[in-house]
Coordinates of C-alpha atoms in Angstrom, one line a residue:
M1 CA 66.6 80.3 91.0
N2 CA 70.0 80.6 89.3
L3 CA 71.0 76.9 89.4
K4 CA 74.4 77.6 87.9
K5 CA 75.2 80.0 90.7
Y6 CA 73.6 77.7 93.2
F7 CA 75.7 74.7 92.2
A8 CA 78.9 76.8 92.0
D9 CA 78.9 77.1 95.8
A10 CA 81.2 74.4 97.2
G11 CA 79.0 73.9 100.3
M12 CA 76.0 73.2 98.1
K13 CA 77.9 70.7 96.1
R14 CA 78.9 68.9 99.3
T15 CA 75.3 68.8 100.5
F16 CA 74.0 67.5 97.2
I17 CA 76.7 64.8 97.1
G18 CA 75.8 64.0 100.8
V19 CA 72.2 63.4 99.8
I20 CA 73.2 61.1 97.0
I21 CA 75.8 59.1 98.9
G22 CA 73.4 59.0 101.9
N23 CA 70.7 57.4 99.9
I24 CA 73.1 54.9 98.4
F25 CA 74.1 53.8 101.9
V26 CA 70.4 53.6 102.9
G27 CA 69.7 51.5 99.9
L28 CA 72.6 49.3 100.7
G29 CA 71.3 48.9 104.2
V30 CA 67.8 48.0 103.0
G31 CA 69.3 45.4 100.7
I32 CA 71.4 44.0 103.6
F33 CA 68.3 43.8 105.8
K34 CA 66.4 41.9 103.1
L35 CA 69.4 39.5 102.7
S36 CA 69.3 38.7 106.5
M37 CA 65.7 37.4 106.1
M38 CA 65.0 38.8 109.6
G39 CA 62.7 41.6 108.6
N40 CA 63.3 45.0 107.0
D41 CA 62.4 48.5 108.2
P42 CA 58.6 48.9 108.4
F43 CA 58.1 51.0 105.3
D44 CA 60.3 49.1 102.9
G45 CA 59.2 45.8 104.4
M46 CA 55.5 46.8 103.7
N47 CA 56.3 47.7 100.1
M48 CA 58.3 44.5 99.5
A49 CA 55.4 42.5 100.9
L50 CA 52.8 44.4 98.8
A51 CA 55.0 44.0 95.7
E52 CA 55.0 40.2 96.2
V53 CA 51.2 40.1 96.6
T54 CA 50.4 42.4 93.7
G55 CA 53.2 41.3 91.3
I56 CA 54.4 44.8 90.9
Y57 CA 58.1 45.3 90.7
Y58 CA 59.2 46.5 94.2
P59 CA 61.0 49.7 93.1
V60 CA 57.9 50.6 91.0
L61 CA 55.5 49.9 93.8
Q62 CA 57.7 52.0 96.1
I63 CA 57.4 54.9 93.7
I64 CA 53.6 54.6 93.6
V65 CA 53.3 54.6 97.4
N66 CA 55.7 57.5 97.6
L67 CA 53.7 59.5 95.1
L68 CA 50.5 58.9 97.1
L69 CA 52.3 60.1 100.3
F70 CA 53.8 63.0 98.3
V71 CA 50.3 64.4 97.9
I72 CA 50.1 64.7 101.7
Q73 CA 53.5 66.2 101.8
I74 CA 52.5 68.9 99.2
L75 CA 49.3 69.7 101.1
F76 CA 50.7 69.8 104.6
G77 CA 54.5 69.8 104.5
R78 CA 55.7 71.6 101.5
R79 CA 58.7 73.0 103.3
L80 CA 59.9 69.5 103.7
I81 CA 60.2 68.9 100.0
G82 CA 63.6 69.2 98.3
F83 CA 66.3 67.4 96.3
G84 CA 66.5 64.6 98.9
T85 CA 62.7 64.0 98.6
V86 CA 63.1 63.2 94.9
I87 CA 66.2 61.0 95.2
N88 CA 64.7 59.0 98.1
A89 CA 61.2 58.6 96.6
F90 CA 62.2 57.6 93.0
F91 CA 65.6 55.9 93.3
L92 CA 65.8 54.2 96.8
G93 CA 63.9 51.1 95.7
Y94 CA 66.2 50.6 92.7
I95 CA 69.3 51.1 94.8
A96 CA 68.1 48.6 97.4
T97 CA 67.2 46.0 94.7
F98 CA 70.6 46.5 93.1
F99 CA 72.6 45.9 96.3
Y100 CA 70.4 42.9 97.3
N101 CA 70.8 41.2 94.0
L102 CA 74.6 41.9 94.1
L103 CA 75.0 40.6 97.7
F104 CA 72.8 37.6 97.1
G105 CA 74.8 36.7 94.0
I106 CA 78.0 36.9 96.0
V107 CA 77.1 35.2 99.3
G108 CA 73.8 33.5 98.6
E109 CA 71.3 32.9 101.4
P110 CA 72.9 33.3 104.8
Q111 CA 72.7 30.3 107.1
G112 CA 72.5 30.4 110.8
F113 CA 71.0 32.8 113.3
V114 CA 74.3 34.4 114.4
L115 CA 75.3 35.2 110.8
R116 CA 72.0 36.7 110.0
L117 CA 72.1 38.7 113.2
F118 CA 75.5 40.0 112.2
I119 CA 74.1 40.9 108.8
V120 CA 71.3 42.9 110.5
F121 CA 74.0 44.8 112.4
M122 CA 75.8 45.7 109.2
G123 CA 72.5 46.9 107.8
V124 CA 72.0 49.1 110.8
L125 CA 75.4 50.7 110.3
A126 CA 74.8 51.3 106.6
I127 CA 71.4 52.8 107.0
S128 CA 72.4 54.9 110.0
L129 CA 75.4 56.4 108.1
G130 CA 73.1 57.0 105.1
L131 CA 70.4 58.6 107.2
S132 CA 73.0 60.8 109.0
L133 CA 74.4 62.1 105.7
Y134 CA 70.9 62.5 104.1
Q135 CA 69.4 64.3 107.1
T136 CA 72.5 66.5 107.8
A137 CA 72.4 67.7 104.2
D138 CA 68.9 69.1 105.0
L139 CA 67.7 69.2 101.4
G140 CA 64.2 67.7 101.9
V141 CA 62.9 64.5 103.4
A142 CA 61.2 61.5 101.9
P143 CA 57.4 61.5 101.8
Y144 CA 57.2 58.7 104.4
D145 CA 59.7 60.4 106.7
A146 CA 57.6 63.6 106.4
L147 CA 54.5 61.9 107.8
A148 CA 55.6 61.9 111.4
L149 CA 56.8 65.5 111.2
I150 CA 53.5 66.6 109.7
I151 CA 51.5 64.8 112.3
N152 CA 53.6 66.4 115.1
E153 CA 53.2 69.9 113.6
R154 CA 49.5 69.6 113.1
F155 CA 48.8 67.8 116.4
P156 CA 51.5 69.2 118.8
K157 CA 50.2 66.9 121.6
I158 CA 51.4 63.9 119.6
Q159 CA 55.2 63.9 120.0
Y160 CA 57.3 63.1 116.9
F161 CA 58.6 59.9 118.4
L162 CA 55.1 58.7 119.1
A163 CA 53.9 59.7 115.6
R164 CA 56.8 57.8 114.0
I165 CA 56.0 54.7 116.0
M166 CA 52.4 55.0 114.9
C167 CA 53.4 55.2 111.2
D168 CA 55.9 52.3 111.6
A169 CA 53.4 50.2 113.5
I170 CA 50.8 50.6 110.7
C171 CA 53.4 49.7 108.0
A172 CA 54.6 46.7 110.0
L173 CA 51.0 45.5 110.4
I174 CA 50.3 45.8 106.7
C175 CA 53.6 44.0 106.0
F176 CA 52.6 41.1 108.3
L177 CA 49.1 40.9 106.8
A178 CA 50.6 40.8 103.3
G179 CA 52.8 37.9 104.3
G180 CA 56.0 39.8 104.7
I181 CA 58.7 39.2 107.4
V182 CA 58.3 41.2 110.6
G183 CA 61.2 40.3 112.9
I184 CA 64.4 41.5 114.6
G185 CA 65.3 43.7 111.7
T186 CA 61.9 45.4 111.8
L187 CA 62.3 46.1 115.6
V188 CA 65.8 47.4 115.2
S189 CA 64.8 49.6 112.4
A190 CA 61.9 51.1 114.4
F191 CA 63.9 51.7 117.6
G192 CA 67.6 51.2 117.2
F193 CA 68.9 53.8 114.6
G194 CA 69.0 56.8 116.9
P195 CA 72.4 56.3 118.8
F196 CA 74.1 55.2 115.6
I197 CA 72.9 58.2 113.6
Q198 CA 74.1 60.5 116.4
F199 CA 77.5 58.8 116.3
F200 CA 77.8 59.3 112.5
N201 CA 76.5 62.9 112.8
R202 CA 79.4 63.7 115.1
T203 CA 82.1 61.7 113.5
V204 CA 81.3 61.9 109.8
S205 CA 78.3 64.0 108.5
E206 CA 78.8 67.3 110.4
K207 CA 82.5 67.3 109.7
I208 CA 81.9 66.9 105.9
L209 CA 78.7 68.7 105.3
V210 CA 78.5 71.5 108.0
K211 CA 80.8 74.4 107.6

């Protein structure tokens, strides 16, 4: 591939920038969810809990888990691998940790149920915008996100939505068993992103990234 020619295209530049900015917003959202102390999305929540148990720095443990899942992606979902896969797998944990530390340093531990619920909502908006940009760019998906797609392709009777719920449920269970927080944030992450992602698709991502 002629990378110089590839990057010279304005549309390609936009999609690559969309992937990077999208993952920054997802990382911001993950950090916000952690700040709320009401549960994170199942995959990140699982990795945070396992990091606490094992003593492995969360971003490093996230990379280890992603590399294990990447093997499955190579074997059964190679077409789903791209620039977005690399950015998400290797950098999202660091982005989330940066934003969590930054926000915690500014506002400290949030007090009160209503405030924490508001923080969860802000996390939903950040992650939904990030996922919208990241998915619309269509430059590969994260190893974990690929799992449900692979299951659906290899077992057509299992719909994608059901496959995703199965993956999220397993991660949430591991998170709970490892002593992590499974709460409102977890449930919202598993079921509540769809409408917000569609909204950002129409109002932001498709206007910026789709010619």
